[in-house]
Amino acid sequence: VRAYGGHTGFLPAFGFYVIDDISLSASQMYDRAILAQETVKGNYAVRCAYYSSDMKTRLENNHVLLAEVQAGLERDEFIYYLQPKCNLNTGKIVGLESLVRWKHPEKGIVAPGYFIPVMESNGLITELDMKVWEQVCQTLQDWIKSGHKVIPISVNVSSVDIYAIDVVEHFKNLVRKYGLPSEYVELEITESATIDNNEIFNLLEQFHTAGFKILLDDFGSGYSYLAALNRMHFDTIKLDKSLVDYIGDDNGEKLLNSITKLAQSFGMEITAEGVETVEQLMFLCNLDCDDIQGYYFSRPLPVKEYEECLKEACM
């Protein structure tokens, strides 16, 4: 067994090697435990790993990707797209979500699933998030100065960010720096970040006091901690695409109906993510969901492309 303590307090990471080859020396067994531990070092969500034969290859690939990501951060290759949220009653765009993309010099536009895991496990996700937050605030300031129609933009706040920096103070400083009303910057906190995290309750209260709107993202993507809806004050719940995909299944529809009624009884708004079909749209309308987000309404767009589309819609 190999354990590691992180730099923010004590964040243990454990690597295990289950002895399946008695011909190995104690040193070789120890090296395998270290290799397993390396795969979770600095990962706030996963604290232990068992050695497997493919770990060395994966770790080497991750080291190559990590070097690329670090270079990309230094060269400002990471940008964000905007995906609109549409109100079901008015049909108007009521919000935008910022979604990070990597403008890779060789691979072109790279989706986050490729680079986010390695950034989360190596603590770079906060540096990336802060760059995106800054870009979003700059865009909002540009819209205000140019007389562009200003619509709130939501940004993602990861569980790593919550541990790594004083996020409330950081956002207060950002909106002050760019002269923005707090309500123009909405904060999306994933459901997984709320589970077994006693700091979240106070964090949400501080954000609300500072005037920020808080969205519970990816609700239903994993273990749904329903008690959090009672203990924590979220303004909006975003139903994960995995729940929306249940539409058409009898039990799945009952689950969606129960979740939305529960959240609405707490005074929360409902945004459904990943909406792709007219059948999904009609079902969500009947549930009195507030907003939808997904390819049925709009794919994520580069900022300039979104601005052009909005201009054409207003002409």
C-alpha positions as a Markdown table, in Angstrom:
| # | Residue | x | y | z |
|---|---|---|---|---|
| 1 | Val | 0.0 | 0.0 | 0.0 |
| 2 | Arg | 1.2 | 3.5 | -0.8 |
| 3 | Ala | -0.4 | 6.7 | 0.6 |
| 4 | Tyr | 0.0 | 10.3 | -0.4 |
| 5 | Gly | -1.0 | 13.6 | 1.4 |
| 6 | Gly | -2.0 | 16.5 | -0.9 |
| 7 | His | -1.0 | 20.1 | -0.4 |
| 8 | Thr | -4.5 | 21.5 | 0.5 |
| 9 | Gly | -4.8 | 20.1 | 4.0 |
| 10 | Phe | -4.5 | 16.3 | 3.9 |
| 11 | Leu | -5.9 | 14.7 | 0.8 |
| 12 | Pro | -4.8 | 11.0 | 1.0 |
| 13 | Ala | -4.4 | 8.9 | -2.1 |
| 14 | Phe | -3.9 | 5.2 | -1.9 |
| 15 | Gly | -2.4 | 2.8 | -4.4 |
| 16 | Phe | -2.8 | -1.0 | -3.9 |
| 17 | Tyr | -1.2 | -3.9 | -5.5 |
| 18 | Val | -2.9 | -7.3 | -4.9 |
| 19 | Ile | -0.1 | -9.9 | -5.1 |
| 20 | Asp | -0.7 | -12.2 | -8.0 |
| 21 | Asp | 2.9 | -12.9 | -8.9 |
| 22 | Ile | 5.0 | -14.2 | -6.0 |
| 23 | Ser | 8.2 | -14.1 | -8.1 |
| 24 | Leu | 8.2 | -10.3 | -7.9 |
| 25 | Ser | 10.5 | -8.6 | -5.3 |
| 26 | Ala | 9.1 | -6.4 | -2.6 |
| 27 | Ser | 10.5 | -3.4 | -4.4 |
| 28 | Gln | 8.7 | -4.3 | -7.6 |
| 29 | Met | 5.4 | -4.8 | -5.7 |
| 30 | Tyr | 5.9 | -1.5 | -4.1 |
| 31 | Asp | 6.5 | 0.2 | -7.5 |
| 32 | Arg | 3.2 | -1.2 | -8.7 |
| 33 | Ala | 1.4 | 0.2 | -5.7 |
| 34 | Ile | 3.0 | 3.6 | -6.4 |
| 35 | Leu | 1.9 | 3.4 | -10.1 |
| 36 | Ala | -1.7 | 2.8 | -9.0 |
| 37 | Gln | -1.5 | 5.7 | -6.5 |
| 38 | Glu | -0.2 | 8.0 | -9.2 |
| 39 | Thr | -3.5 | 7.6 | -11.1 |
| 40 | Val | -5.5 | 9.2 | -8.3 |
| 41 | Lys | -3.0 | 11.6 | -6.8 |
| 42 | Gly | -4.7 | 15.0 | -6.5 |
| 43 | Asn | -8.1 | 13.7 | -7.5 |
| 44 | Tyr | -10.7 | 15.0 | -5.0 |
| 45 | Ala | -13.4 | 12.5 | -6.1 |
| 46 | Val | -11.4 | 9.2 | -6.2 |
| 47 | Arg | -8.9 | 8.5 | -3.4 |
| 48 | Cys | -7.7 | 4.9 | -4.1 |
| 49 | Ala | -6.8 | 2.7 | -7.0 |
| 50 | Tyr | -5.7 | -0.9 | -7.5 |
| 51 | Tyr | -2.9 | -1.8 | -9.9 |
| 52 | Ser | -3.8 | -3.2 | -13.3 |
| 53 | Ser | -1.6 | -4.3 | -16.1 |
| 54 | Asp | -2.7 | -1.5 | -18.4 |
| 55 | Met | -2.0 | 1.3 | -15.9 |
| 56 | Lys | 1.6 | 2.0 | -17.1 |
| 57 | Thr | 0.4 | 2.6 | -20.7 |
| 58 | Arg | -2.5 | 4.8 | -19.5 |
| 59 | Leu | -0.2 | 6.7 | -17.2 |
| 60 | Glu | 2.3 | 7.3 | -20.0 |
| 61 | Asn | -0.5 | 8.6 | -22.3 |
| 62 | Asn | -1.8 | 10.8 | -19.5 |
| 63 | His | 1.7 | 12.3 | -19.0 |
| 64 | Val | 1.9 | 13.1 | -22.7 |
| 65 | Leu | -1.6 | 14.7 | -22.7 |
| 66 | Leu | -0.8 | 16.6 | -19.5 |
| 67 | Ala | 2.2 | 18.2 | -21.1 |
| 68 | Glu | 0.0 | 19.2 | -24.1 |
| 69 | Val | -2.6 | 20.6 | -21.8 |
| 70 | Gln | -0.1 | 22.7 | -19.9 |
| 71 | Ala | 1.3 | 24.1 | -23.1 |
| 72 | Gly | -2.2 | 24.8 | -24.3 |
| 73 | Leu | -3.0 | 26.8 | -21.1 |
| 74 | Glu | 0.2 | 28.8 | -21.6 |
| 75 | Arg | -0.8 | 29.6 | -25.2 |
| 76 | Asp | -4.4 | 30.4 | -24.4 |
| 77 | Glu | -5.8 | 27.7 | -26.6 |
| 78 | Phe | -8.8 | 27.0 | -24.4 |
| 79 | Ile | -12.0 | 28.9 | -25.4 |
| 80 | Tyr | -15.6 | 28.6 | -24.6 |
| 81 | Tyr | -18.8 | 28.0 | -26.6 |
| 82 | Leu | -22.3 | 29.2 | -25.7 |
| 83 | Gln | -25.4 | 26.9 | -25.6 |
| 84 | Pro | -28.7 | 28.8 | -25.2 |
| 85 | Lys | -31.4 | 27.9 | -22.7 |
| 86 | Cys | -35.0 | 28.5 | -24.0 |
| 87 | Asn | -38.0 | 29.4 | -21.9 |
| 88 | Leu | -40.8 | 27.0 | -22.7 |
| 89 | Asn | -43.6 | 29.6 | -22.2 |
| 90 | Thr | -42.1 | 32.5 | -24.2 |
| 91 | Gly | -39.8 | 30.7 | -26.6 |
| 92 | Lys | -37.1 | 33.2 | -25.8 |
| 93 | Ile | -33.5 | 32.7 | -24.9 |
| 94 | Val | -33.2 | 33.3 | -21.1 |
| 95 | Gly | -29.7 | 32.1 | -20.4 |
| 96 | Leu | -26.5 | 30.7 | -21.9 |
| 97 | Glu | -24.2 | 28.1 | -20.6 |
| 98 | Ser | -20.4 | 28.4 | -21.2 |
| 99 | Leu | -18.9 | 25.1 | -22.4 |
| 100 | Val | -15.1 | 24.9 | -22.7 |
| 101 | Arg | -13.4 | 23.7 | -25.9 |
| 102 | Trp | -9.7 | 23.2 | -26.8 |
| 103 | Lys | -8.7 | 25.0 | -30.0 |
| 104 | His | -5.8 | 22.5 | -30.6 |
| 105 | Pro | -3.3 | 23.6 | -33.2 |
| 106 | Glu | -3.3 | 20.2 | -34.8 |
| 107 | Lys | -6.5 | 18.4 | -33.8 |
| 108 | Gly | -8.8 | 21.4 | -34.2 |
| 109 | Ile | -11.7 | 21.9 | -31.8 |
| 110 | Val | -11.5 | 19.3 | -29.1 |
| 111 | Ala | -14.4 | 18.4 | -26.8 |
| 112 | Pro | -13.9 | 18.5 | -23.0 |
| 113 | Gly | -14.3 | 14.7 | -22.5 |
| 114 | Tyr | -10.8 | 14.4 | -23.9 |
| 115 | Phe | -8.9 | 16.7 | -21.6 |
| 116 | Ile | -11.0 | 17.4 | -18.5 |
| 117 | Pro | -10.3 | 14.1 | -16.7 |
| 118 | Val | -6.5 | 14.6 | -16.8 |
| 119 | Met | -6.9 | 18.2 | -15.7 |
| 120 | Glu | -9.1 | 17.3 | -12.8 |
| 121 | Ser | -6.7 | 14.6 | -11.6 |
| 122 | Asn | -3.7 | 16.9 | -11.8 |
| 123 | Gly | -5.2 | 20.1 | -10.3 |
| 124 | Leu | -5.2 | 22.1 | -13.5 |
| 125 | Ile | -8.9 | 22.3 | -13.8 |
| 126 | Thr | -9.1 | 25.4 | -11.5 |
| 127 | Glu | -6.6 | 27.2 | -13.7 |
| 128 | Leu | -8.7 | 26.3 | -16.7 |
| 129 | Asp | -11.9 | 27.3 | -15.0 |
| 130 | Met | -10.5 | 30.7 | -14.0 |
| 131 | Lys | -9.5 | 31.4 | -17.6 |
| 132 | Val | -13.0 | 30.6 | -18.8 |
| 133 | Trp | -14.6 | 32.7 | -16.0 |
| 134 | Glu | -12.5 | 35.6 | -17.0 |
| 135 | Gln | -13.4 | 35.2 | -20.7 |
| 136 | Val | -17.1 | 35.1 | -19.9 |
| 137 | Cys | -16.9 | 38.3 | -17.8 |
| 138 | Gln | -15.0 | 40.0 | -20.6 |
| 139 | Thr | -17.7 | 39.0 | -23.1 |
| 140 | Leu | -20.5 | 40.3 | -20.8 |
| 141 | Gln | -18.6 | 43.6 | -20.4 |
| 142 | Asp | -18.2 | 43.9 | -24.1 |
| 143 | Trp | -21.9 | 43.3 | -24.6 |
| 144 | Ile | -22.8 | 46.0 | -22.1 |
| 145 | Lys | -20.4 | 48.5 | -23.7 |
| 146 | Ser | -21.6 | 47.8 | -27.3 |
| 147 | Gly | -25.3 | 47.9 | -26.4 |
| 148 | His | -25.6 | 44.2 | -27.2 |
| 149 | Lys | -28.6 | 42.4 | -25.6 |
| 150 | Val | -27.2 | 41.0 | -22.4 |
| 151 | Ile | -28.3 | 37.5 | -21.3 |
| 152 | Pro | -26.9 | 35.8 | -18.2 |
| 153 | Ile | -24.1 | 33.3 | -18.8 |
| 154 | Ser | -23.6 | 30.3 | -16.5 |
| 155 | Val | -20.2 | 29.0 | -15.7 |
| 156 | Asn | -19.1 | 25.7 | -14.1 |
| 157 | Val | -17.7 | 25.6 | -10.6 |
| 158 | Ser | -16.1 | 22.2 | -10.0 |
| 159 | Ser | -15.6 | 20.5 | -6.6 |
| 160 | Val | -11.8 | 21.0 | -7.1 |
| 161 | Asp | -12.4 | 24.8 | -7.4 |
| 162 | Ile | -14.3 | 24.8 | -4.1 |
| 163 | Tyr | -11.3 | 23.2 | -2.3 |
| 164 | Ala | -8.5 | 25.0 | -4.2 |
| 165 | Ile | -9.5 | 28.7 | -4.0 |
| 166 | Asp | -11.9 | 31.1 | -2.2 |
| 167 | Val | -14.5 | 30.9 | -5.0 |
| 168 | Val | -16.9 | 33.4 | -3.5 |
| 169 | Glu | -14.3 | 36.1 | -3.1 |
| 170 | His | -12.9 | 35.3 | -6.6 |
| 171 | Phe | -16.3 | 35.8 | -8.3 |
| 172 | Lys | -17.0 | 39.0 | -6.2 |
| 173 | Asn | -13.6 | 40.3 | -7.5 |
| 174 | Leu | -14.4 | 39.3 | -11.1 |
| 175 | Val | -17.8 | 41.1 | -11.3 |
| 176 | Arg | -16.2 | 44.1 | -9.6 |
| 177 | Lys | -13.3 | 44.1 | -12.0 |
| 178 | Tyr | -15.6 | 44.0 | -15.1 |
| 179 | Gly | -18.3 | 46.2 | -13.7 |
| 180 | Leu | -21.0 | 43.5 | -14.0 |
| 181 | Pro | -24.2 | 43.0 | -12.0 |
| 182 | Ser | -23.9 | 39.7 | -10.1 |
| 183 | Glu | -27.0 | 38.3 | -11.8 |
| 184 | Tyr | -25.3 | 38.3 | -15.2 |
| 185 | Val | -22.9 | 35.5 | -14.0 |
| 186 | Glu | -24.7 | 32.3 | -12.9 |
| 187 | Leu | -22.9 | 29.5 | -11.2 |
| 188 | Glu | -23.4 | 25.8 | -12.0 |
| 189 | Ile | -22.3 | 23.4 | -9.2 |
| 190 | Thr | -22.5 | 19.7 | -10.1 |
| 191 | Glu | -24.6 | 17.4 | -8.0 |
| 192 | Ser | -21.6 | 15.2 | -7.1 |
| 193 | Ala | -19.9 | 18.3 | -5.5 |
| 194 | Thr | -22.8 | 18.5 | -3.0 |
| 195 | Ile | -22.6 | 15.0 | -1.7 |
| 196 | Asp | -20.9 | 14.6 | 1.7 |
| 197 | Asn | -19.6 | 18.2 | 1.4 |
| 198 | Asn | -20.5 | 20.2 | 4.5 |
| 199 | Glu | -18.9 | 23.3 | 3.1 |
| 200 | Ile | -21.4 | 23.7 | 0.2 |
| 201 | Phe | -24.3 | 24.9 | 2.4 |
| 202 | Asn | -22.3 | 27.9 | 3.7 |
| 203 | Leu | -20.8 | 28.5 | 0.2 |
| 204 | Leu | -24.3 | 28.7 | -1.3 |
| 205 | Glu | -25.4 | 31.2 | 1.3 |
| 206 | Gln | -22.4 | 33.4 | 0.6 |
| 207 | Phe | -23.0 | 33.3 | -3.1 |
| 208 | His | -26.6 | 34.3 | -2.6 |
| 209 | Thr | -25.7 | 37.1 | -0.3 |
| 210 | Ala | -23.4 | 38.4 | -3.0 |
| 211 | Gly | -26.2 | 38.3 | -5.5 |
| 212 | Phe | -25.3 | 35.2 | -7.6 |
| 213 | Lys | -27.8 | 32.7 | -8.9 |
| 214 | Ile | -26.9 | 29.0 | -8.2 |
| 215 | Leu | -27.8 | 26.1 | -10.5 |
| 216 | Leu | -27.5 | 22.5 | -9.5 |
| 217 | Asp | -26.0 | 20.8 | -12.6 |
| 218 | Asp | -26.2 | 17.2 | -13.8 |
| 219 | Phe | -29.0 | 16.4 | -11.4 |
| 220 | Gly | -29.8 | 12.6 | -11.7 |
| 221 | Ser | -26.5 | 11.8 | -13.5 |
| 222 | Gly | -25.5 | 9.5 | -10.6 |
| 223 | Tyr | -26.5 | 9.0 | -7.0 |
| 224 | Ser | -29.1 | 11.8 | -6.5 |
| 225 | Tyr | -28.8 | 13.1 | -3.0 |
| 226 | Leu | -32.4 | 14.3 | -2.5 |
| 227 | Ala | -31.8 | 15.5 | 1.0 |
| 228 | Ala | -29.6 | 18.2 | -0.6 |
| 229 | Leu | -32.7 | 19.8 | -2.1 |
| 230 | Asn | -34.0 | 20.4 | 1.4 |
| 231 | Arg | -30.8 | 21.5 | 3.1 |
| 232 | Met | -29.4 | 23.6 | 0.2 |
| 233 | His | -30.9 | 26.6 | -1.5 |
| 234 | Phe | -30.5 | 26.2 | -5.3 |
| 235 | Asp | -32.3 | 28.6 | -7.7 |
| 236 | Thr | -32.5 | 26.1 | -10.5 |
| 237 | Ile | -32.1 | 22.4 | -10.9 |
| 238 | Lys | -30.8 | 21.2 | -14.3 |
| 239 | Leu | -32.1 | 17.7 | -15.1 |
| 240 | Asp | -29.3 | 15.6 | -16.6 |
| 241 | Lys | -29.7 | 14.3 | -20.1 |
| 242 | Ser | -29.8 | 10.7 | -18.7 |
| 243 | Leu | -33.1 | 11.6 | -17.0 |
| 244 | Val | -34.5 | 13.3 | -20.1 |
| 245 | Asp | -33.7 | 10.2 | -22.1 |
| 246 | Tyr | -36.1 | 8.2 | -19.9 |
| 247 | Ile | -39.0 | 10.0 | -21.7 |
| 248 | Gly | -40.9 | 7.3 | -23.5 |
| 249 | Asp | -40.4 | 4.8 | -20.6 |
| 250 | Asp | -43.3 | 4.6 | -18.2 |
| 251 | Asn | -41.2 | 4.3 | -15.0 |
| 252 | Gly | -38.7 | 6.9 | -16.2 |
| 253 | Glu | -41.5 | 9.4 | -16.8 |
| 254 | Lys | -42.9 | 8.8 | -13.3 |
| 255 | Leu | -39.5 | 9.5 | -11.9 |
| 256 | Leu | -39.2 | 12.7 | -13.9 |
| 257 | Asn | -42.7 | 13.8 | -12.8 |
| 258 | Ser | -41.8 | 13.2 | -9.1 |
| 259 | Ile | -38.5 | 15.0 | -9.3 |
| 260 | Thr | -39.9 | 18.1 | -11.0 |
| 261 | Lys | -42.8 | 18.3 | -8.6 |
| 262 | Leu | -40.5 | 18.0 | -5.6 |
| 263 | Ala | -38.1 | 20.6 | -6.8 |
| 264 | Gln | -41.0 | 23.0 | -7.8 |
| 265 | Ser | -42.5 | 22.6 | -4.3 |
| 266 | Phe | -39.2 | 24.0 | -2.9 |
| 267 | Gly | -39.6 | 27.0 | -5.2 |
| 268 | Met | -36.8 | 25.9 | -7.6 |
| 269 | Glu | -36.9 | 26.4 | -11.4 |
| 270 | Ile | -36.3 | 23.4 | -13.7 |
| 271 | Thr | -34.1 | 23.3 | -16.7 |
| 272 | Ala | -34.0 | 20.1 | -18.8 |
| 273 | Glu | -30.6 | 19.4 | -20.5 |
| 274 | Gly | -30.0 | 17.3 | -23.6 |
| 275 | Val | -33.4 | 17.8 | -25.1 |
| 276 | Glu | -33.3 | 16.5 | -28.7 |
| 277 | Thr | -36.8 | 15.4 | -29.9 |
| 278 | Val | -40.2 | 16.9 | -30.1 |
| 279 | Glu | -41.6 | 14.1 | -27.9 |
| 280 | Gln | -39.2 | 15.1 | -25.1 |
| 281 | Leu | -40.2 | 18.7 | -25.6 |
| 282 | Met | -43.9 | 18.0 | -25.3 |
| 283 | Phe | -43.5 | 15.9 | -22.2 |
| 284 | Leu | -41.4 | 18.6 | -20.5 |
| 285 | Cys | -44.0 | 21.2 | -21.4 |
| 286 | Asn | -46.7 | 19.1 | -19.7 |
| 287 | Leu | -44.4 | 18.9 | -16.7 |
| 288 | Asp | -44.3 | 22.7 | -16.6 |
| 289 | Cys | -40.5 | 22.7 | -16.9 |
| 290 | Asp | -39.2 | 26.3 | -17.1 |
| 291 | Asp | -36.4 | 26.0 | -19.7 |
| 292 | Ile | -34.8 | 23.5 | -22.1 |
| 293 | Gln | -31.3 | 23.2 | -23.3 |
| 294 | Gly | -30.1 | 20.9 | -26.0 |
| 295 | Tyr | -29.8 | 20.2 | -29.7 |
| 296 | Tyr | -33.5 | 20.5 | -30.3 |
| 297 | Phe | -33.2 | 24.2 | -29.7 |
| 298 | Ser | -29.5 | 24.9 | -30.4 |
| 299 | Arg | -26.1 | 23.2 | -30.4 |
| 300 | Pro | -23.2 | 25.0 | -28.5 |
| 301 | Leu | -22.0 | 27.9 | -30.6 |
| 302 | Pro | -18.8 | 29.9 | -30.8 |
| 303 | Val | -19.4 | 33.3 | -29.2 |
| 304 | Lys | -19.2 | 35.2 | -32.5 |
| 305 | Glu | -21.6 | 32.8 | -34.2 |
| 306 | Tyr | -24.1 | 33.2 | -31.3 |
| 307 | Glu | -23.9 | 37.0 | -31.6 |
| 308 | Glu | -24.5 | 36.8 | -35.4 |
| 309 | Cys | -27.5 | 34.5 | -34.9 |
| 310 | Leu | -28.9 | 36.9 | -32.4 |
| 311 | Lys | -28.5 | 39.8 | -34.7 |
| 312 | Glu | -30.3 | 38.0 | -37.5 |
| 313 | Ala | -33.2 | 37.0 | -35.1 |
| 314 | Cys | -33.6 | 40.7 | -34.2 |
| 315 | Met | -33.6 | 42.0 | -37.7 |
